[in-house]
């Protein structure tokens, strides 16, 4: 249960080894925090990250595969069983894929969409059901600017994020009045495992900076945040550029 | 969010039975500042008040009332008959049920103790739908677990409480302006026992040698011969009025900021006489000054404020000074900071008051620097053997409550006996791990 000044007791990260997800969890830890749950594929990696949290926080590592939708209700139930009411749930898993490989491998492309979109819909609904029953709690969804206007260089990843973004907004509306809510996060280029070795795009940022933006958005009760925040204005323009101009932009 | 259901005492059991797995909690007027009377995802029941149901027995100086009745309504009936409530908090707008569940204290704690001490008996709706009678003689364990039990043992349906017989509806007040905290503590220690009522207001904006300066007021129920002729003609006249309403639209982030609070505190301090005796005040003016400013809390802007109230045992005066210093250093813009000296405790395991000093302040919820420091204060208070007031709590943690209330397990055992399935639930209980069977992090781990 969140206290009167918005300090949370229980945070869960789905994709618990994500650099952005872990940075958000770390940022939300206060003396009032009891439990951080890391729901991840790689339990050993999760255990390692667990050791880096402050002593007063109990870290629960829970096995979770975003692609295994049949297990999602059970995973959420296990998180609740171990840590009680969820104050903040972060959906941080995702795969970028190598577009030039995906171009010729529709099965691999479908797998990217399955994790980024289908998996997020499935676990997102399982979490939302729980938050609705609790009557409180926030779902933080890591969307991406890549989904705001999908580029020719990243159609599969971008398309999956566009779908996810739309789903998350709709879910936020569906939860209206329940006490629970959704925060959609649209980062630009973030230096993490996912982008390791890729050329940096303009306005590149860090997982910690994204975490600051998320914490601020939660405190202010926002429904959408951009990281860095100026991207909101950049995309207000980009969204409306004519196709021929958009295609020629050096967006990384 | 919880679903709010208004019920009469007769259909309360039904409303409780119908509640889902997130359980149910009673609510009075919601004047507890925190989340004690909230139940996200579950049900909240409010007892419809029964003004007509006040049964006053002048011979025993007791009143039997529905627990949804508030002290404002009660005072309007009993004061003209020559009686006063045994304990009055800083607002009349609290219910008898809420007064029992929080075991509230007033300016007379050092003489009369807290509310629970004046409850002769009560009827309690239990989780299984039974209604039982309890008193200090009948299932005393359940009685004292309910006093201060934050609604987590059941719904108090009605109660018989002792009243204070009074000759007049006025208070004879002695006021002193005190230049620093040490002098204040010394004067209260020496002088409180001579008066039924005592409380001090502290100016948290004063620094240096004036640290903890404030205004001490002592009071007694006035006798008829203390009144002037006009008042003496109708000595029990009682007509409280709500004077001003803060306009609903307040410039954000609220009228109160460091500058205005400092100005207000300075004015308040200067306005108080250096020493004045035998001033005659009305009950509302003396006990409920904030009620005269309807919705005064809006002054803090839309994010409101949180209350921080703790207790330090006698002997920990140095810690008290340290905490006051830290609050001043942190720039705590508290509009009203109140210091009170407590008397003896009662047998209730979760009752807040025990011999010592209690300080209550309101802090703007938006101030993040202050928020970070409050957790340090928690530790200092607990290390010195102190505790926090559950009904006003907004910030503490399960450990803080465990440390501050060493009899928590004893209380829980009684609670579990009358509510084995954890039907009574509240946000406070979840956050602080007060109930078993709930979903709080602390107890399921
Ligand atoms: C301006 C102001 C000044 C105050 N000054 C003081 C003070 O000087 N001293 C002091 O001690 N407190 C003080 N308080 C706090 C207040 O007295 C308590 O929080 C009180 O419990 C509020 O009563 P309520 O009827 O509004 O109850 P709520 O706030 O609605 O509920 C408080 C608790 O009581 C329980 N409860 C309510 N009704 C019942 C029932 N019928 N059966 C079982 N449980 C029930 C609730 O579940 C909850 O746990 C002050 C509050 C304000 C706003
Ligand atoms: N980095 C950026 O530039 C950027 C920009 C915008 C949006 N985002 C989004 O932000 C989120 C976090 O990304 P990040 O930067 O923190 O990258 P990251 O460190 O690579 O995190 C992604 C995580 O997703 C996990 N994951 C992948 N497939 C999974 C599956 N099937 N089941 C469970 N977990 C799975 C990965 O776990 P393994 O370690 O087990 O593979 C990894 O921990 C992602 O949704 C990403 O799309 C990132």
PDB file of N, CA, C and O in Angstrom, chain A residues 64 66-67 69 72 91 93 113-127 139 141-142 160-161 164 167 171:
ATOM      1  N   UNK A  64       9.669 -15.955 -14.978  1.00  0.00           N
ATOM      2  CA  UNK A  64       8.640 -15.360 -15.843  1.00  0.00           C
ATOM      3  C   UNK A  64       9.127 -15.344 -17.288  1.00  0.00           C
ATOM      4  O   UNK A  64      10.227 -14.860 -17.578  1.00  0.00           O
ATOM      5  N   UNK A  66       7.807 -13.928 -20.899  1.00  0.00           N
ATOM      6  CA  UNK A  66       6.765 -13.096 -21.511  1.00  0.00           C
ATOM      7  C   UNK A  66       6.041 -13.849 -22.629  1.00  0.00           C
ATOM      8  O   UNK A  66       4.871 -13.576 -22.899  1.00  0.00           O
ATOM      9  N   UNK A  67       6.752 -14.777 -23.260  1.00  0.00           N
ATOM     10  CA  UNK A  67       6.128 -15.495 -24.370  1.00  0.00           C
ATOM     11  C   UNK A  67       5.163 -16.581 -23.928  1.00  0.00           C
ATOM     12  O   UNK A  67       4.285 -17.009 -24.687  1.00  0.00           O
ATOM     13  N   UNK A  69       2.259 -17.102 -22.409  1.00  0.00           N
ATOM     14  CA  UNK A  69       1.087 -16.371 -21.911  1.00  0.00           C
ATOM     15  C   UNK A  69       0.227 -17.207 -20.967  1.00  0.00           C
ATOM     16  O   UNK A  69      -0.412 -16.667 -20.069  1.00  0.00           O
ATOM     17  N   UNK A  72       0.863 -16.528 -17.220  1.00  0.00           N
ATOM     18  CA  UNK A  72       0.903 -15.171 -16.667  1.00  0.00           C
ATOM     19  C   UNK A  72       0.032 -14.934 -15.443  1.00  0.00           C
ATOM     20  O   UNK A  72       0.453 -14.299 -14.476  1.00  0.00           O
ATOM     21  N   UNK A  91       6.125  -3.068 -16.809  1.00  0.00           N
ATOM     22  CA  UNK A  91       6.328  -4.006 -17.915  1.00  0.00           C
ATOM     23  C   UNK A  91       7.568  -3.542 -18.673  1.00  0.00           C
ATOM     24  O   UNK A  91       7.525  -2.554 -19.392  1.00  0.00           O
ATOM     25  N   UNK A  93       9.970  -5.874 -20.186  1.00  0.00           N
ATOM     26  CA  UNK A  93      10.607  -6.831 -21.107  1.00  0.00           C
ATOM     27  C   UNK A  93      10.412  -6.345 -22.542  1.00  0.00           C
ATOM     28  O   UNK A  93       9.508  -5.563 -22.840  1.00  0.00           O
ATOM     29  N   UNK A 113       7.040  -9.843 -32.061  1.00  0.00           N
ATOM     30  CA  UNK A 113       5.716  -9.276 -31.781  1.00  0.00           C
ATOM     31  C   UNK A 113       5.038 -10.048 -30.643  1.00  0.00           C
ATOM     32  O   UNK A 113       4.376  -9.463 -29.788  1.00  0.00           O
ATOM     33  N   UNK A 114       5.261 -11.347 -30.636  1.00  0.00           N
ATOM     34  CA  UNK A 114       4.644 -12.177 -29.593  1.00  0.00           C
ATOM     35  C   UNK A 114       5.112 -11.744 -28.207  1.00  0.00           C
ATOM     36  O   UNK A 114       4.305 -11.624 -27.274  1.00  0.00           O
ATOM     37  N   UNK A 115       6.414 -11.487 -28.061  1.00  0.00           N
ATOM     38  CA  UNK A 115       6.934 -11.060 -26.754  1.00  0.00           C
ATOM     39  C   UNK A 115       6.515  -9.619 -26.450  1.00  0.00           C
ATOM     40  O   UNK A 115       5.907  -9.331 -25.421  1.00  0.00           O
ATOM     41  N   UNK A 116       6.832  -8.704 -27.389  1.00  0.00           N
ATOM     42  CA  UNK A 116       6.625  -7.271 -27.114  1.00  0.00           C
ATOM     43  C   UNK A 116       5.155  -6.908 -26.989  1.00  0.00           C
ATOM     44  O   UNK A 116       4.798  -6.060 -26.163  1.00  0.00           O
ATOM     45  N   UNK A 117       4.320  -7.500 -27.821  1.00  0.00           N
ATOM     46  CA  UNK A 117       2.910  -7.107 -27.822  1.00  0.00           C
ATOM     47  C   UNK A 117       2.021  -8.131 -27.119  1.00  0.00           C
ATOM     48  O   UNK A 117       1.443  -7.852 -26.068  1.00  0.00           O
ATOM     49  N   UNK A 118       1.973  -9.338 -27.672  1.00  0.00           N
ATOM     50  CA  UNK A 118       1.063 -10.351 -27.112  1.00  0.00           C
ATOM     51  C   UNK A 118       1.387 -10.622 -25.649  1.00  0.00           C
ATOM     52  O   UNK A 118       0.493 -10.671 -24.797  1.00  0.00           O
ATOM     53  N   UNK A 119       2.695 -10.779 -25.359  1.00  0.00           N
ATOM     54  CA  UNK A 119       3.101 -11.055 -23.983  1.00  0.00           C
ATOM     55  C   UNK A 119       2.702  -9.914 -23.055  1.00  0.00           C
ATOM     56  O   UNK A 119       2.240 -10.135 -21.928  1.00  0.00           O
ATOM     57  N   UNK A 120       2.850  -8.675 -23.544  1.00  0.00           N
ATOM     58  CA  UNK A 120       2.514  -7.514 -22.710  1.00  0.00           C
ATOM     59  C   UNK A 120       1.009  -7.401 -22.502  1.00  0.00           C
ATOM     60  O   UNK A 120       0.546  -7.031 -21.420  1.00  0.00           O
ATOM     61  N   UNK A 121       0.245  -7.729 -23.542  1.00  0.00           N
ATOM     62  CA  UNK A 121      -1.217  -7.704 -23.390  1.00  0.00           C
ATOM     63  C   UNK A 121      -1.623  -8.723 -22.334  1.00  0.00           C
ATOM     64  O   UNK A 121      -2.415  -8.443 -21.431  1.00  0.00           O
ATOM     65  N   UNK A 122      -1.024  -9.894 -22.435  1.00  0.00           N
ATOM     66  CA  UNK A 122      -1.414 -10.970 -21.545  1.00  0.00           C
ATOM     67  C   UNK A 122      -1.059 -10.656 -20.084  1.00  0.00           C
ATOM     68  O   UNK A 122      -1.913 -10.692 -19.190  1.00  0.00           O
ATOM     69  N   UNK A 123       0.182 -10.310 -19.822  1.00  0.00           N
ATOM     70  CA  UNK A 123       0.557 -10.050 -18.432  1.00  0.00           C
ATOM     71  C   UNK A 123      -0.043  -8.718 -17.963  1.00  0.00           C
ATOM     72  O   UNK A 123      -0.402  -8.549 -16.798  1.00  0.00           O
ATOM     73  N   UNK A 124      -0.204  -7.783 -18.918  1.00  0.00           N
ATOM     74  CA  UNK A 124      -0.822  -6.492 -18.569  1.00  0.00           C
ATOM     75  C   UNK A 124      -2.243  -6.692 -18.071  1.00  0.00           C
ATOM     76  O   UNK A 124      -2.664  -6.074 -17.088  1.00  0.00           O
ATOM     77  N   UNK A 125      -2.983  -7.568 -18.727  1.00  0.00           N
ATOM     78  CA  UNK A 125      -4.360  -7.813 -18.291  1.00  0.00           C
ATOM     79  C   UNK A 125      -4.390  -8.549 -16.953  1.00  0.00           C
ATOM     80  O   UNK A 125      -5.237  -8.267 -16.105  1.00  0.00           O
ATOM     81  N   UNK A 126      -3.443  -9.477 -16.784  1.00  0.00           N
ATOM     82  CA  UNK A 126      -3.401 -10.201 -15.504  1.00  0.00           C
ATOM     83  C   UNK A 126      -3.126  -9.227 -14.362  1.00  0.00           C
ATOM     84  O   UNK A 126      -3.748  -9.291 -13.298  1.00  0.00           O
ATOM     85  N   UNK A 127      -2.187  -8.292 -14.589  1.00  0.00           N
ATOM     86  CA  UNK A 127      -1.885  -7.294 -13.555  1.00  0.00           C
ATOM     87  C   UNK A 127      -3.085  -6.372 -13.344  1.00  0.00           C
ATOM     88  O   UNK A 127      -3.482  -6.092 -12.210  1.00  0.00           O
ATOM     89  N   UNK A 139       0.240   0.672 -13.201  1.00  0.00           N
ATOM     90  CA  UNK A 139       0.912  -0.172 -14.183  1.00  0.00           C
ATOM     91  C   UNK A 139       1.743   0.751 -15.071  1.00  0.00           C
ATOM     92  O   UNK A 139       1.210   1.665 -15.696  1.00  0.00           O
ATOM     93  N   UNK A 141       4.034   1.013 -18.315  1.00  0.00           N
ATOM     94  CA  UNK A 141       4.287   0.250 -19.544  1.00  0.00           C
ATOM     95  C   UNK A 141       5.392   0.930 -20.353  1.00  0.00           C
ATOM     96  O   UNK A 141       5.268   2.095 -20.733  1.00  0.00           O
ATOM     97  N   UNK A 142       6.479   0.178 -20.600  1.00  0.00           N
ATOM     98  CA  UNK A 142       7.565   0.699 -21.424  1.00  0.00           C
ATOM     99  C   UNK A 142       7.201   0.558 -22.887  1.00  0.00           C
ATOM    100  O   UNK A 142       7.368  -0.508 -23.477  1.00  0.00           O
ATOM    101  N   UNK A 160       5.289  -3.406 -33.095  1.00  0.00           N
ATOM    102  CA  UNK A 160       4.883  -4.059 -31.843  1.00  0.00           C
ATOM    103  C   UNK A 160       4.695  -3.011 -30.740  1.00  0.00           C
ATOM    104  O   UNK A 160       3.792  -3.114 -29.918  1.00  0.00           O
ATOM    105  N   UNK A 161       5.548  -1.973 -30.737  1.00  0.00           N
ATOM    106  CA  UNK A 161       5.420  -0.933 -29.712  1.00  0.00           C
ATOM    107  C   UNK A 161       4.206  -0.034 -29.976  1.00  0.00           C
ATOM    108  O   UNK A 161       3.565   0.447 -29.039  1.00  0.00           O
ATOM    109  N   UNK A 164       1.422  -1.962 -28.612  1.00  0.00           N
ATOM    110  CA  UNK A 164       1.497  -1.954 -27.155  1.00  0.00           C
ATOM    111  C   UNK A 164       1.042  -0.598 -26.597  1.00  0.00           C
ATOM    112  O   UNK A 164       0.283  -0.528 -25.627  1.00  0.00           O
ATOM    113  N   UNK A 167      -2.661  -0.344 -26.810  1.00  0.00           N
ATOM    114  CA  UNK A 167      -3.276  -1.219 -25.809  1.00  0.00           C
ATOM    115  C   UNK A 167      -3.185  -0.583 -24.419  1.00  0.00           C
ATOM    116  O   UNK A 167      -4.161  -0.546 -23.663  1.00  0.00           O
ATOM    117  N   UNK A 171      -6.163   0.440 -21.967  1.00  0.00           N
ATOM    118  CA  UNK A 171      -6.292  -0.196 -20.661  1.00  0.00           C
ATOM    119  C   UNK A 171      -6.405   0.870 -19.559  1.00  0.00           C
ATOM    120  O   UNK A 171      -7.186   0.730 -18.620  1.00  0.00           O
TER     121      UNK A 171
END
